[in-house]
mmCIF file of C-alpha atoms in Angstrom:
data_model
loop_
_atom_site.group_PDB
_atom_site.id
_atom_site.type_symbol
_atom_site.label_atom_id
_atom_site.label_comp_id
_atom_site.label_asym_id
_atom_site.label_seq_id
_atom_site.Cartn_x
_atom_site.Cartn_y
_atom_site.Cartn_z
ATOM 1 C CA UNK A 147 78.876 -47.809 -60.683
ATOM 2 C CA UNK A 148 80.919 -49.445 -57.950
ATOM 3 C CA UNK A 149 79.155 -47.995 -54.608
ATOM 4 C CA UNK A 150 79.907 -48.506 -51.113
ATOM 5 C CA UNK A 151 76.897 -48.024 -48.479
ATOM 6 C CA UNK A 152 78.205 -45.568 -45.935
ATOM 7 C CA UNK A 153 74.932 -44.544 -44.209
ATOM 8 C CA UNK A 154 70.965 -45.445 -43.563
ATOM 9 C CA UNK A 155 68.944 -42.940 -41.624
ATOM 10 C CA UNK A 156 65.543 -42.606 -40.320
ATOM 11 C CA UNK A 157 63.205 -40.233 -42.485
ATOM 12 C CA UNK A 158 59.217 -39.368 -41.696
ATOM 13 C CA UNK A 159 58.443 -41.639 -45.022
ATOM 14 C CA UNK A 160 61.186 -43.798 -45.842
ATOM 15 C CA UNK A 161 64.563 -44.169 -45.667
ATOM 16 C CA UNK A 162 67.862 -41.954 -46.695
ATOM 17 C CA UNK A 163 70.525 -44.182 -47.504
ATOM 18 C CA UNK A 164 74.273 -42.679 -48.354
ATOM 19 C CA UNK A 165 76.801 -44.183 -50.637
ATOM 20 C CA UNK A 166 80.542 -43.374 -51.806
ATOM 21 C CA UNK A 167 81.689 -43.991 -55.199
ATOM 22 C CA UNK A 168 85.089 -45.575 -55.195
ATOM 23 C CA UNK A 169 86.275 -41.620 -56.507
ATOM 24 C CA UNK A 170 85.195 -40.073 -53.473
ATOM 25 C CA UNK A 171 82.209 -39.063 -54.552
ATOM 26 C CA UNK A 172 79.000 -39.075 -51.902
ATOM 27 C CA UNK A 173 75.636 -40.005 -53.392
ATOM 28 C CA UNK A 174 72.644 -40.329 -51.965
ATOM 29 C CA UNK A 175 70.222 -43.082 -53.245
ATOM 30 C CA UNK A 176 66.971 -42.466 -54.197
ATOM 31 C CA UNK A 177 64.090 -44.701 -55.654
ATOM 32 C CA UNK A 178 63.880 -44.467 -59.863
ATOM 33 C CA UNK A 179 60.935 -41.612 -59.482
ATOM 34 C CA UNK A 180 63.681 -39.386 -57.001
ATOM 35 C CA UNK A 181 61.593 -40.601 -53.657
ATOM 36 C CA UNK A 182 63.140 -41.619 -50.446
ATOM 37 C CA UNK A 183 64.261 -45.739 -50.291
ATOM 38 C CA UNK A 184 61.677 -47.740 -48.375
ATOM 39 C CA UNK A 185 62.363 -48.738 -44.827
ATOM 40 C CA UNK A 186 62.761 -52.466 -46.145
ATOM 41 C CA UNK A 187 65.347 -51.587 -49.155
ATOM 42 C CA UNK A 188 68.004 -53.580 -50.031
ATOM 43 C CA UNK A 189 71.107 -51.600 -48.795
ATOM 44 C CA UNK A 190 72.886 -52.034 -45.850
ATOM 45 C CA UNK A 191 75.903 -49.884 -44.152
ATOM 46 C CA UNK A 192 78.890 -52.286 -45.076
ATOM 47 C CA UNK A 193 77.783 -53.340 -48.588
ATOM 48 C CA UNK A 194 79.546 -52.690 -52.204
ATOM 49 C CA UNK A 195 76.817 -52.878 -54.862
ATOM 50 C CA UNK A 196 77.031 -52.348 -58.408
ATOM 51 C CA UNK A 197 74.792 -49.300 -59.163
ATOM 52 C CA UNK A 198 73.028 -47.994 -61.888
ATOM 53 C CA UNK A 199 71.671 -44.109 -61.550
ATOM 54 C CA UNK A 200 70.771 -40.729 -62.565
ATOM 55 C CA UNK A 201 71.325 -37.353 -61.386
ATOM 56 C CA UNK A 202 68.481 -36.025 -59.910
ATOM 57 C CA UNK A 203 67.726 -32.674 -62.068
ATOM 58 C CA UNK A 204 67.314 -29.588 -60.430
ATOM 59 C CA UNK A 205 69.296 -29.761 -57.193
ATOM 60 C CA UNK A 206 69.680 -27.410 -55.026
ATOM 61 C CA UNK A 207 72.823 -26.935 -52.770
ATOM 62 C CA UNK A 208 73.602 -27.946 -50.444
ATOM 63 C CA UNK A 209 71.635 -31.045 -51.389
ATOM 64 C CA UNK A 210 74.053 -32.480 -54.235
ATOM 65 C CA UNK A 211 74.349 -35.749 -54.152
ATOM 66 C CA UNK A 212 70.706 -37.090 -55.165
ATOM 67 C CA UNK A 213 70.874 -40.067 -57.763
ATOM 68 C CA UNK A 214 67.763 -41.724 -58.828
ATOM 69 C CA UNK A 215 68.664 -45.745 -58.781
ATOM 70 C CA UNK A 216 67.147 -47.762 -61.411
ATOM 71 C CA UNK A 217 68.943 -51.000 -61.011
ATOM 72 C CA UNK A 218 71.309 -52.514 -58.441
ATOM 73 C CA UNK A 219 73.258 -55.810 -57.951
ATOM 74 C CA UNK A 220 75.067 -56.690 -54.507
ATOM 75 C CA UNK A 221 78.924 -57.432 -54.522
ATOM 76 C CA UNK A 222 79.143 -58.172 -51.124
ATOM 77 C CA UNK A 223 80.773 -56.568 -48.104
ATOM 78 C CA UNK A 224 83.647 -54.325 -47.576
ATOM 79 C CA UNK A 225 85.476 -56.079 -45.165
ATOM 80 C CA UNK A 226 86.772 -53.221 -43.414
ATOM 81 C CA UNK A 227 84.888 -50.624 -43.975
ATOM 82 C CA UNK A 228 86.409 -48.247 -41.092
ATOM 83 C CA UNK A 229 89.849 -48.716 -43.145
ATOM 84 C CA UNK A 230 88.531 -48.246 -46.399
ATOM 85 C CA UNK A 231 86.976 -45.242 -45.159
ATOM 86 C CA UNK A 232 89.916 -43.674 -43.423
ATOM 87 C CA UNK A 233 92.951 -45.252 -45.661
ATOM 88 C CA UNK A 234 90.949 -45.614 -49.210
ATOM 89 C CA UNK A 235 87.935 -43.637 -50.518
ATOM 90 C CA UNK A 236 86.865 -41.115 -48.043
ATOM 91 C CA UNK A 237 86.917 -37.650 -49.699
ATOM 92 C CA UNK A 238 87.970 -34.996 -46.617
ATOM 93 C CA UNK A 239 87.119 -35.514 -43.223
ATOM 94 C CA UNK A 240 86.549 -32.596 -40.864
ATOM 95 C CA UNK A 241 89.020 -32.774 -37.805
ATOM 96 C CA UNK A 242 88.679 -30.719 -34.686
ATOM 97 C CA UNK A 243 86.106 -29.320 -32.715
ATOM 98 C CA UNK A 244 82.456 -29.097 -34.106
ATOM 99 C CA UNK A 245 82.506 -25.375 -35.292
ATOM 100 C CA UNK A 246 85.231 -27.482 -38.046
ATOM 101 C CA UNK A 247 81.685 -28.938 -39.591
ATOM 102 C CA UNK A 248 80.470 -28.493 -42.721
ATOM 103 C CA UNK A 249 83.442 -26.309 -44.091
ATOM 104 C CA UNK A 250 82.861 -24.057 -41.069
ATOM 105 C CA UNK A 251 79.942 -22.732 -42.252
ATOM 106 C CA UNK A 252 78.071 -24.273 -39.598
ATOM 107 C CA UNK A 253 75.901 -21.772 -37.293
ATOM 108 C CA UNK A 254 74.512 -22.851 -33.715
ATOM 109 C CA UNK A 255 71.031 -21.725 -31.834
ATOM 110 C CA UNK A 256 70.538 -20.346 -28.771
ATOM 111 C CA UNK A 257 70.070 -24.348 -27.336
ATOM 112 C CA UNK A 258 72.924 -26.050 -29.071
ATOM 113 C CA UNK A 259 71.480 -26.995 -32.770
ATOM 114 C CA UNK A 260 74.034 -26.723 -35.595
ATOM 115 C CA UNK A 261 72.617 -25.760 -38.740
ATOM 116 C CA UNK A 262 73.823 -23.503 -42.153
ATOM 117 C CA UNK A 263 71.730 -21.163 -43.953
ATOM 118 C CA UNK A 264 72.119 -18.425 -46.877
ATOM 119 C CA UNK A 265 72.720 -15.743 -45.266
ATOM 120 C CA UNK A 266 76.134 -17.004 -43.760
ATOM 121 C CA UNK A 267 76.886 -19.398 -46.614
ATOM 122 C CA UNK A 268 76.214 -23.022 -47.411
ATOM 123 C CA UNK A 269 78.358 -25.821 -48.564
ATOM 124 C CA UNK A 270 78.879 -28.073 -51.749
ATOM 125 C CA UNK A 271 78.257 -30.837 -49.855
ATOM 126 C CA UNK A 272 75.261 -32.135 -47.283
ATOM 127 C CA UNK A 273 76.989 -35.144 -46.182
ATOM 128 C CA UNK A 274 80.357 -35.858 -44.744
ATOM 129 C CA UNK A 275 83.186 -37.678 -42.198
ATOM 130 C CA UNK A 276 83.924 -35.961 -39.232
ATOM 131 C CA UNK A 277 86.308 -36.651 -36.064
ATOM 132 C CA UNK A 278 85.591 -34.560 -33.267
ATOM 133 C CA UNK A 279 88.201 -33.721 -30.942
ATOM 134 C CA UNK A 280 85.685 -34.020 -28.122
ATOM 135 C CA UNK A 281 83.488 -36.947 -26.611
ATOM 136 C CA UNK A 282 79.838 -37.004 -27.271
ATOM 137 C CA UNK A 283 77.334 -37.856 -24.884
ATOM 138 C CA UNK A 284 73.703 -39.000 -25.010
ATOM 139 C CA UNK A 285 71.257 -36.787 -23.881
ATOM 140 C CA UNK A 286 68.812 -38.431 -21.962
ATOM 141 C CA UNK A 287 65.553 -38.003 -24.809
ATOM 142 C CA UNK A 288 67.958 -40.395 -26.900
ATOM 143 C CA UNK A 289 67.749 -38.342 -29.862
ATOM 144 C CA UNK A 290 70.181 -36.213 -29.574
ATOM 145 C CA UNK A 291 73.783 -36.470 -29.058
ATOM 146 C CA UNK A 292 75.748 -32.890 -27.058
ATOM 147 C CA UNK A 293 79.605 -32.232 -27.462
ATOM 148 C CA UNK A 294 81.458 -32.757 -24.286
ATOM 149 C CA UNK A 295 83.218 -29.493 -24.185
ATOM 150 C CA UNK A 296 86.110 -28.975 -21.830
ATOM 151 C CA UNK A 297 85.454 -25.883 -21.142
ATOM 152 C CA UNK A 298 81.872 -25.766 -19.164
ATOM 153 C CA UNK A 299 81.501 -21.909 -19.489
ATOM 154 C CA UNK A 300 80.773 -22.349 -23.490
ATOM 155 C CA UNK A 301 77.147 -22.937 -24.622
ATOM 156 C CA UNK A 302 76.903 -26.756 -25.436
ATOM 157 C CA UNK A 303 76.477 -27.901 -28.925
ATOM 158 C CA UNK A 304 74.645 -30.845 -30.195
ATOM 159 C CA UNK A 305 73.604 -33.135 -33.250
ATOM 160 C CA UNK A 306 70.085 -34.800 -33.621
ATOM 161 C CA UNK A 307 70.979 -38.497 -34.036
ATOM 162 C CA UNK A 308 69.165 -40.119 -37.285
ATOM 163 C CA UNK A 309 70.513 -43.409 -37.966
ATOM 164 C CA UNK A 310 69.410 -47.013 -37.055
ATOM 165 C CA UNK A 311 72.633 -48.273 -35.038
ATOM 166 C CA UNK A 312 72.042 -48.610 -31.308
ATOM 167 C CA UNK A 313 72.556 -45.408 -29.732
ATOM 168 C CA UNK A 314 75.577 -45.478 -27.531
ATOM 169 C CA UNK A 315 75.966 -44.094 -24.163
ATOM 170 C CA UNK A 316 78.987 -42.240 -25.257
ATOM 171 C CA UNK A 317 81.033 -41.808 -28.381
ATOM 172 C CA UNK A 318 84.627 -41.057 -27.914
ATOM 173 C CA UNK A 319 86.715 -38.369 -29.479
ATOM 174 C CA UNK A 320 88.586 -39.295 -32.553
ATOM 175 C CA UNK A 321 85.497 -41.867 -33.216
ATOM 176 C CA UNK A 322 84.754 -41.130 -37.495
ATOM 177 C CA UNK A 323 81.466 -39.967 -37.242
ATOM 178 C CA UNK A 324 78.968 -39.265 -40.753
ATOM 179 C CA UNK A 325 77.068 -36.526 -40.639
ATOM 180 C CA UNK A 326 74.540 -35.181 -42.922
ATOM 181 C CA UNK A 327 72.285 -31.608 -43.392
ATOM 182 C CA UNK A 328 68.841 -31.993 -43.168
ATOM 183 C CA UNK A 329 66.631 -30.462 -45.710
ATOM 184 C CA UNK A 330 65.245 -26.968 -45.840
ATOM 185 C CA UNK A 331 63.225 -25.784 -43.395
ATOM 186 C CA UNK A 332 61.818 -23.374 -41.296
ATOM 187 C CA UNK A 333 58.770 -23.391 -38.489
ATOM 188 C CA UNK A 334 55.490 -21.643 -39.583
ATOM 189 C CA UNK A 335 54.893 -19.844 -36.276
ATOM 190 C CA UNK A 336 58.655 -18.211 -36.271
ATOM 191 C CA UNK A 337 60.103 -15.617 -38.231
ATOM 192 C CA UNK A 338 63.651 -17.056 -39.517
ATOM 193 C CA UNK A 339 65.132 -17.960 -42.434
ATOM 194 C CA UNK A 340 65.458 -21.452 -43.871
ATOM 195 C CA UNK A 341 68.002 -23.863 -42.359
ATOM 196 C CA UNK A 342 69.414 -26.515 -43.159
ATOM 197 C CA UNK A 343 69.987 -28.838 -39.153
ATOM 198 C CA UNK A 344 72.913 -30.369 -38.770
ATOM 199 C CA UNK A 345 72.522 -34.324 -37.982
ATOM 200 C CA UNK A 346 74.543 -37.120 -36.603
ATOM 201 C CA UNK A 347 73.928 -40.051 -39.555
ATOM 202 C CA UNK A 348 76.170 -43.099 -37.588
ATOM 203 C CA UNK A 349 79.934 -44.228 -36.542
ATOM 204 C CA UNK A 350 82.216 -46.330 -37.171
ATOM 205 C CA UNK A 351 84.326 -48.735 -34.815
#
């Protein structure tokens, strides 16, 4: 099927790489035996390739989109892709502030870490387009991006940055943003439930 490459993020053993059907639909590409793409696959953010895939069986929410690619040939290059996205094929896209994420199901810790979990409700989806109504800024680890809130009494909120563009210093409001839901997970040493962490996958300019 007709696939645009929307996102490529950095994983402990591979690769994640995020595609949008010409529907609307979000996949997310994995090797033929349902394992993460290598760090030197094919796809590129940009690209239209002709895909061939399977649903990965038993999926659990809100990890939906998992295909299983067997065989792929390269179109070429959206030529726009920020249009296309915006104008074209991009199913919703979260406006607003960042409590708007994820169907606003998304829950923040104690130092700024967006995540959902069962007990207040997860999503259909684990990837999506979002434009915040406030500036992000880099923190200064360079791994994680905080929401410039204007008003400095509020507890700030942040997204882990995962994807292989150059960091920028700052990303302005109104910027379309992808972001994407880690998979489950919880620490061994702390009793809380599963989460799944909220991540900043890449932008568009």
């Amino acid at each position: 099927m007709k696939t645009l490459i929307v996102s490529k993020t950095r994983m402990v053993k591979g690769v994640c790489v995020g595609g949008l059907l010409y529907d609307g639909t979000g996949i997310r590409l994995l090797d033929i035996n349902g394992h993460n793409q290598p760090s030197d696959c094919p796809y590129n953010v940009g690209e239209i390739w002709n895909l061939t895939f399977d649903k990965k069986a038993g999926l659990v929410e809100p990890h939906l989109e998992d295909v299983m690619v067997s065989k792929g040939l390269l179109l070429g290059n959206e030529k726009n892709l920020l249009t296309t996205l915006t104008d074209s094929i991009a199913p919703e896209i979260w406006d607003g502030p960042p409590n708007v994420l994820f169907d606003s199901l998304i829950q923040w810790t104690g130092n700024g870490s967006g995540y959902v979990c069962n007990r207040t409700g997860v999503p259909d989806k684990s990837v999506g387009f979002f434009r915040s109504a406030w500036d992000l800024s880099l923190d200064a680890d360079g791994k994680h991006y905080t929401f410039q809130n204007p008003n400095p009494f509020y507890p700030p909120k942040k997204l882990s940055y995962v994807g292989l563009q150059t960091a920028l210093p700052l990303i302005l409001r109104g910027t379309l943003l992808r972001v994407s839901l880690a998979r489950w997970w919880k620490p061994e040493d702390i009793e809380i439930e599963e989460r799944c962490y909220a991540q900043l996958s890449g932008w568009y300019l």
